Amino acid sequence: MTPALTFFIGLVMLVLFGWYFATDQGPRKRLLAAILVVLLVTFSIVAIWPPKEKITLGLDIKGGTSFLIRLVPGEKPLSKAMLDQAVEVIRKRVDYFGTGEPIISPVGSDRILVQIPGLDTAKIQEARDQLSRVAKLEFRMVYPDNGQRLKAIDEGKEVIPPDYRIEVYKHPPEANEKPVEERLLVKKKADLGGNHVTQAAAGYGNEGWEVTLKFDSEGAKKFGEITEANVGHRFAIVLDGVIQSAPVIRTAIYGGNAVISGGHMDEREARALASVLENPLQTPVSIEEERSVSPTLGMDSIRVSVVAGLIGLALTLICVAIYYKFAGLVVNLALIVNLILLLGALTMFHFVLTLPGVAGIILTIGMAVDASVLIYERLREEMAAGKSLKAAMPAAYNKAFSSIFDANVTTLITAVILFLNARGPVKGFAITLTLGILASLFTALIVGRNVLGWFVDTGRIKRISMLHLISSQHINFLGKGFLACMCSVALILAGATAFYIRGERNFGVDFRGGDLVRMSAPNKIDIGQVRHALSAIGFADASIQESQQGGKSYITVRTPINTSEKVEKQIMQSMPSAGLTVEGSERVGALVGGELARSSLIALGLGILGILIYVTFRFELSFAVGATVALLHDVLITIGMFALLGRELSLPIVGAVLTIAGYSIYDTIVVYDRIREGLASGRKGSIEQIMNDSINQTLSRTLLTSGCTLIPICCLFFFGGAVLRDFALAIIIGVVVGTYSSIFIASPIVLWWTRARGRSTVALRREVTEKATTTASPLARR
């Protein structure tokens, strides 16, 4: 679709959304909902199909190599313009490898991310050398009678002058035309070095687009002498041995200022030439990070991840249909629409789909069900109170809206902060999680509500029956709060002890820096033999992990920085009969590792702060403290369990931990919302009794939602392969612990904190009631 058409469609959608929310319930509202759903699904399918041509795959799926290059500041401080020009110079170097659609973009103020898809492993060292060497800019004279001399050489009448060589100059292509190649006799030795250029800029002059440049004092003198001696002749501007331009010297140029113009130069050519002349890559560069994955490993990973996703989706659909019966079929329809919209958005906005992104989609399968679960559990309560199905429907949606809104907003806070503070695969996960949450809200509140509402309002459905996981209980959860907290403290201390003992071994290559090599073999790999081979080069204590996937055996070897080539060579030579293949490698400098650790902690801290502020605004400070303690409880136990199990924390695990934080607060907010409702309703009884009743009332929903979330994640763990197993394990631990903390930890903390501040429970009840009244959303009444 053209940008104009996309803008027009977006405008129509916006108008329809506004009209929908401004319309009262009835046939018109359902018609608007149907139009919105049909349009969104249609455009999503058009955007997705065919998937092989439309969905952009990340390097971890498609295969390739990623480099993070840092410009080392010299005498001149680095600026944004210099960074942008460095990107253009590096782009020309990457084009040398002839790979399709490389991604080259600035990161921060002094780094450049280079992603080269489909790069053969044999060319990785060559790419590393090309990207890390300093650019070489030169001015070389072209032979005075270039055309005649070349013709004579071709006819065998003359020979190439000893100080010259034949170079090919590719003229920039004009509109709808192929590039023109010109042969030039160019001096072998530079007449003037590019290090004398101090400034270059593109602009529009009397003869069209031109490039102005300035030399330093020495360069101005030399350039003046060269131009005076060669008026009417051409000189070549050469970068990294490639001619960028070959203008004619029209007059002697002194004073250190020169203008390059003529030759039908357009804006793009002028800016490219100015970028070359400024030559920012005279500044030394260093490769701070390198990641590589073979296409075979990537496709194996995506295949098993898709299989895991389909199994998880199928099991979720079956369980929901069995539990909610006819209403479950509506939930399943909403879930399928959810996935179509999610994939359509990823494709339309050209987001890159990575393996953690696939995991984000699978996680969305479970979380997408929760909004419908909240609504239907409310519907069950309304019908149990004696209301007809027609009257119970709007009441259920109105009461569930507050929980759905608050829970999803708090999860979005962590997703947005993760997106802003992460990069690469984790950013892809944050994108899919954010889009999944938005799609879930749309499908639950618009698709599900209007489909079921149509059946109810037209009389096609008179009653709805559902299974009930747990009947109403009267468990004293708050009375068990102290025991639960002691168990949690013991588990946190055990995890902290294991974490302290393991030290640096807790962190993967993303954090501590170093090299990582992944190798595969058709049969089981003898780890002892691998370690023995590495001992010959001084790496007997290297971290070696093994796994099985797709009928192959994999090992991952972690060693100090800049040692991967030596490790690969040693293992391959020592085990020639094992059939080993290098599947991928990563290289992260210690500087980047430290930055990743800091940015991860900052992301978590900002997420907690954002959640604290939001929950205080919507509930009360005691509730915010309880939610924060529960969140930290879940994160610390998950990290501690990883230490106890001997697992490493990597960049994708950071995404998992922050997602656990989001899930934890999501679950806690649902319980808090029911407590707030109970306190604001004026129900008689102590605050402890109301809290216990509220937890009991949401217990069925809590366990059901956790189960639906765990189904696809467990499928990912068991069937998703080694690449995402640790990621899935972190989510599983987080969901189980998050469910436990929302029941046993969060609510007792509210009471303890209130009393520690010297406040009465009566004051807490009054403040919660006031906030429930003043912060009620008008959308809840729609």
PDB file of N, CA and C in Angstrom, residues 636-684:
ATOM      1  N   LEU A 636      13.339 -11.600  42.146  1.00  0.00           N
ATOM      2  CA  LEU A 636      14.465 -12.156  42.907  1.00  0.00           C
ATOM      3  C   LEU A 636      14.415 -13.676  42.971  1.00  0.00           C
ATOM      4  N   ILE A 637      13.222 -14.231  43.150  1.00  0.00           N
ATOM      5  CA  ILE A 637      13.116 -15.698  43.198  1.00  0.00           C
ATOM      6  C   ILE A 637      13.447 -16.303  41.839  1.00  0.00           C
ATOM      7  N   THR A 638      13.013 -15.665  40.757  1.00  0.00           N
ATOM      8  CA  THR A 638      13.329 -16.186  39.420  1.00  0.00           C
ATOM      9  C   THR A 638      14.838 -16.184  39.173  1.00  0.00           C
ATOM     10  N   ILE A 639      15.497 -15.073  39.494  1.00  0.00           N
ATOM     11  CA  ILE A 639      16.954 -14.996  39.312  1.00  0.00           C
ATOM     12  C   ILE A 639      17.650 -15.986  40.230  1.00  0.00           C
ATOM     13  N   GLY A 640      17.158 -16.103  41.487  1.00  0.00           N
ATOM     14  CA  GLY A 640      17.750 -17.061  42.422  1.00  0.00           C
ATOM     15  C   GLY A 640      17.599 -18.493  41.951  1.00  0.00           C
ATOM     16  N   MET A 641      16.440 -18.822  41.371  1.00  0.00           N
ATOM     17  CA  MET A 641      16.233 -20.169  40.845  1.00  0.00           C
ATOM     18  C   MET A 641      17.188 -20.469  39.693  1.00  0.00           C
ATOM     19  N   PHE A 642      17.448 -19.447  38.858  1.00  0.00           N
ATOM     20  CA  PHE A 642      18.415 -19.629  37.775  1.00  0.00           C
ATOM     21  C   PHE A 642      19.803 -19.951  38.337  1.00  0.00           C
ATOM     22  N   ALA A 643      20.167 -19.259  39.436  1.00  0.00           N
ATOM     23  CA  ALA A 643      21.459 -19.537  40.063  1.00  0.00           C
ATOM     24  C   ALA A 643      21.481 -20.940  40.659  1.00  0.00           C
ATOM     25  N   LEU A 644      20.400 -21.343  41.331  1.00  0.00           N
ATOM     26  CA  LEU A 644      20.334 -22.676  41.926  1.00  0.00           C
ATOM     27  C   LEU A 644      20.379 -23.770  40.866  1.00  0.00           C
ATOM     28  N   LEU A 645      19.796 -23.498  39.689  1.00  0.00           N
ATOM     29  CA  LEU A 645      19.774 -24.483  38.600  1.00  0.00           C
ATOM     30  C   LEU A 645      21.017 -24.421  37.723  1.00  0.00           C
ATOM     31  N   GLY A 646      21.936 -23.473  38.020  1.00  0.00           N
ATOM     32  CA  GLY A 646      23.176 -23.370  37.252  1.00  0.00           C
ATOM     33  C   GLY A 646      22.991 -22.765  35.876  1.00  0.00           C
ATOM     34  N   ARG A 647      21.952 -21.954  35.681  1.00  0.00           N
ATOM     35  CA  ARG A 647      21.700 -21.312  34.385  1.00  0.00           C
ATOM     36  C   ARG A 647      22.338 -19.938  34.328  1.00  0.00           C
ATOM     37  N   GLU A 648      22.540 -19.442  33.115  1.00  0.00           N
ATOM     38  CA  GLU A 648      23.160 -18.133  32.929  1.00  0.00           C
ATOM     39  C   GLU A 648      22.122 -17.082  32.562  1.00  0.00           C
ATOM     40  N   LEU A 649      22.361 -15.849  33.020  1.00  0.00           N
ATOM     41  CA  LEU A 649      21.518 -14.717  32.654  1.00  0.00           C
ATOM     42  C   LEU A 649      22.051 -14.120  31.360  1.00  0.00           C
ATOM     43  N   SER A 650      21.200 -14.045  30.354  1.00  0.00           N
ATOM     44  CA  SER A 650      21.580 -13.502  29.054  1.00  0.00           C
ATOM     45  C   SER A 650      20.644 -12.372  28.692  1.00  0.00           C
ATOM     46  N   LEU A 651      20.847 -11.778  27.508  1.00  0.00           N
ATOM     47  CA  LEU A 651      20.013 -10.658  27.083  1.00  0.00           C
ATOM     48  C   LEU A 651      18.542 -11.062  26.946  1.00  0.00           C
ATOM     49  N   PRO A 652      18.202 -12.208  26.323  1.00  0.00           N
ATOM     50  CA  PRO A 652      16.787 -12.603  26.281  1.00  0.00           C
ATOM     51  C   PRO A 652      16.196 -12.856  27.666  1.00  0.00           C
ATOM     52  N   ILE A 653      17.016 -13.337  28.611  1.00  0.00           N
ATOM     53  CA  ILE A 653      16.506 -13.589  29.960  1.00  0.00           C
ATOM     54  C   ILE A 653      16.137 -12.278  30.640  1.00  0.00           C
ATOM     55  N   VAL A 654      16.861 -11.193  30.304  1.00  0.00           N
ATOM     56  CA  VAL A 654      16.481  -9.879  30.826  1.00  0.00           C
ATOM     57  C   VAL A 654      15.052  -9.560  30.399  1.00  0.00           C
ATOM     58  N   GLY A 655      14.749  -9.826  29.131  1.00  0.00           N
ATOM     59  CA  GLY A 655      13.389  -9.620  28.643  1.00  0.00           C
ATOM     60  C   GLY A 655      12.391 -10.484  29.396  1.00  0.00           C
ATOM     61  N   ALA A 656      12.779 -11.732  29.677  1.00  0.00           N
ATOM     62  CA  ALA A 656      11.886 -12.621  30.419  1.00  0.00           C
ATOM     63  C   ALA A 656      11.644 -12.110  31.837  1.00  0.00           C
ATOM     64  N   VAL A 657      12.709 -11.647  32.501  1.00  0.00           N
ATOM     65  CA  VAL A 657      12.585 -11.159  33.876  1.00  0.00           C
ATOM     66  C   VAL A 657      11.682  -9.920  33.929  1.00  0.00           C
ATOM     67  N   LEU A 658      11.864  -9.000  32.977  1.00  0.00           N
ATOM     68  CA  LEU A 658      11.020  -7.810  32.960  1.00  0.00           C
ATOM     69  C   LEU A 658       9.574  -8.161  32.606  1.00  0.00           C
ATOM     70  N   THR A 659       9.396  -9.182  31.790  1.00  0.00           N
ATOM     71  CA  THR A 659       8.040  -9.636  31.486  1.00  0.00           C
ATOM     72  C   THR A 659       7.404 -10.264  32.716  1.00  0.00           C
ATOM     73  N   ILE A 660       8.210 -10.987  33.503  1.00  0.00           N
ATOM     74  CA  ILE A 660       7.721 -11.544  34.762  1.00  0.00           C
ATOM     75  C   ILE A 660       7.236 -10.421  35.673  1.00  0.00           C
ATOM     76  N   ALA A 661       7.999  -9.318  35.677  1.00  0.00           N
ATOM     77  CA  ALA A 661       7.583  -8.163  36.469  1.00  0.00           C
ATOM     78  C   ALA A 661       6.217  -7.677  36.005  1.00  0.00           C
ATOM     79  N   GLY A 662       6.039  -7.612  34.682  1.00  0.00           N
ATOM     80  CA  GLY A 662       4.753  -7.187  34.137  1.00  0.00           C
ATOM     81  C   GLY A 662       3.638  -8.152  34.479  1.00  0.00           C
ATOM     82  N   TYR A 663       3.925  -9.458  34.369  1.00  0.00           N
ATOM     83  CA  TYR A 663       2.899 -10.455  34.683  1.00  0.00           C
ATOM     84  C   TYR A 663       2.548 -10.433  36.161  1.00  0.00           C
ATOM     85  N   SER A 664       3.572 -10.266  37.002  1.00  0.00           N
ATOM     86  CA  SER A 664       3.353 -10.224  38.451  1.00  0.00           C
ATOM     87  C   SER A 664       2.413  -9.095  38.827  1.00  0.00           C
ATOM     88  N   ILE A 665       2.695  -7.911  38.301  1.00  0.00           N
ATOM     89  CA  ILE A 665       1.858  -6.758  38.641  1.00  0.00           C
ATOM     90  C   ILE A 665       0.461  -6.918  38.049  1.00  0.00           C
ATOM     91  N   TYR A 666       0.382  -7.557  36.872  1.00  0.00           N
ATOM     92  CA  TYR A 666      -0.905  -7.822  36.225  1.00  0.00           C
ATOM     93  C   TYR A 666      -1.800  -8.646  37.155  1.00  0.00           C
ATOM     94  N   ASP A 667      -1.246  -9.745  37.653  1.00  0.00           N
ATOM     95  CA  ASP A 667      -2.008 -10.640  38.517  1.00  0.00           C
ATOM     96  C   ASP A 667      -2.383  -9.958  39.826  1.00  0.00           C
ATOM     97  N   THR A 668      -1.433  -9.210  40.385  1.00  0.00           N
ATOM     98  CA  THR A 668      -1.678  -8.517  41.659  1.00  0.00           C
ATOM     99  C   THR A 668      -2.762  -7.460  41.509  1.00  0.00           C
ATOM    100  N   ILE A 669      -2.746  -6.726  40.402  1.00  0.00           N
ATOM    101  CA  ILE A 669      -3.730  -5.658  40.194  1.00  0.00           C
ATOM    102  C   ILE A 669      -5.146  -6.224  40.109  1.00  0.00           C
ATOM    103  N   VAL A 670      -5.297  -7.397  39.499  1.00  0.00           N
ATOM    104  CA  VAL A 670      -6.630  -8.009  39.410  1.00  0.00           C
ATOM    105  C   VAL A 670      -7.178  -8.287  40.809  1.00  0.00           C
ATOM    106  N   VAL A 671      -6.315  -8.822  41.690  1.00  0.00           N
ATOM    107  CA  VAL A 671      -6.737  -9.080  43.071  1.00  0.00           C
ATOM    108  C   VAL A 671      -7.037  -7.765  43.789  1.00  0.00           C
ATOM    109  N   TYR A 672      -6.147  -6.776  43.614  1.00  0.00           N
ATOM    110  CA  TYR A 672      -6.352  -5.469  44.254  1.00  0.00           C
ATOM    111  C   TYR A 672      -7.648  -4.815  43.798  1.00  0.00           C
ATOM    112  N   ASP A 673      -7.981  -4.980  42.523  1.00  0.00           N
ATOM    113  CA  ASP A 673      -9.202  -4.357  42.008  1.00  0.00           C
ATOM    114  C   ASP A 673     -10.435  -4.928  42.701  1.00  0.00           C
ATOM    115  N   ARG A 674     -10.413  -6.244  42.944  1.00  0.00           N
ATOM    116  CA  ARG A 674     -11.554  -6.860  43.648  1.00  0.00           C
ATOM    117  C   ARG A 674     -11.595  -6.395  45.105  1.00  0.00           C
ATOM    118  N   ILE A 675     -10.402  -6.242  45.720  1.00  0.00           N
ATOM    119  CA  ILE A 675     -10.364  -5.728  47.101  1.00  0.00           C
ATOM    120  C   ILE A 675     -10.905  -4.298  47.142  1.00  0.00           C
ATOM    121  N   ARG A 676     -10.488  -3.471  46.179  1.00  0.00           N
ATOM    122  CA  ARG A 676     -10.969  -2.090  46.118  1.00  0.00           C
ATOM    123  C   ARG A 676     -12.482  -2.053  45.966  1.00  0.00           C
ATOM    124  N   GLU A 677     -12.995  -2.930  45.118  1.00  0.00           N
ATOM    125  CA  GLU A 677     -14.447  -2.968  44.931  1.00  0.00           C
ATOM    126  C   GLU A 677     -15.164  -3.334  46.226  1.00  0.00           C
ATOM    127  N   GLY A 678     -14.581  -4.317  46.943  1.00  0.00           N
ATOM    128  CA  GLY A 678     -15.198  -4.726  48.206  1.00  0.00           C
ATOM    129  C   GLY A 678     -15.171  -3.630  49.252  1.00  0.00           C
ATOM    130  N   LEU A 679     -14.049  -2.903  49.329  1.00  0.00           N
ATOM    131  CA  LEU A 679     -13.940  -1.817  50.304  1.00  0.00           C
ATOM    132  C   LEU A 679     -14.859  -0.656  49.944  1.00  0.00           C
ATOM    133  N   ALA A 680     -14.956  -0.344  48.646  1.00  0.00           N
ATOM    134  CA  ALA A 680     -15.765   0.798  48.207  1.00  0.00           C
ATOM    135  C   ALA A 680     -17.261   0.515  48.236  1.00  0.00           C
ATOM    136  N   SER A 681     -17.625  -0.778  48.285  1.00  0.00           N
ATOM    137  CA  SER A 681     -19.051  -1.119  48.248  1.00  0.00           C
ATOM    138  C   SER A 681     -19.742  -0.902  49.583  1.00  0.00           C
ATOM    139  N   GLY A 682     -18.967  -0.641  50.634  1.00  0.00           N
ATOM    140  CA  GLY A 682     -19.559  -0.456  51.956  1.00  0.00           C
ATOM    141  C   GLY A 682     -19.911  -1.771  52.620  1.00  0.00           C
ATOM    142  N   ARG A 683     -19.354  -2.863  52.110  1.00  0.00           N
ATOM    143  CA  ARG A 683     -19.649  -4.173  52.682  1.00  0.00           C
ATOM    144  C   ARG A 683     -19.211  -4.223  54.144  1.00  0.00           C
ATOM    145  N   LYS A 684     -20.010  -4.832  54.988  1.00  0.00           N
ATOM    146  CA  LYS A 684     -19.689  -4.924  56.404  1.00  0.00           C
ATOM    147  C   LYS A 684     -18.600  -5.962  56.638  1.00  0.00           C
TER     148      LYS A 684
END
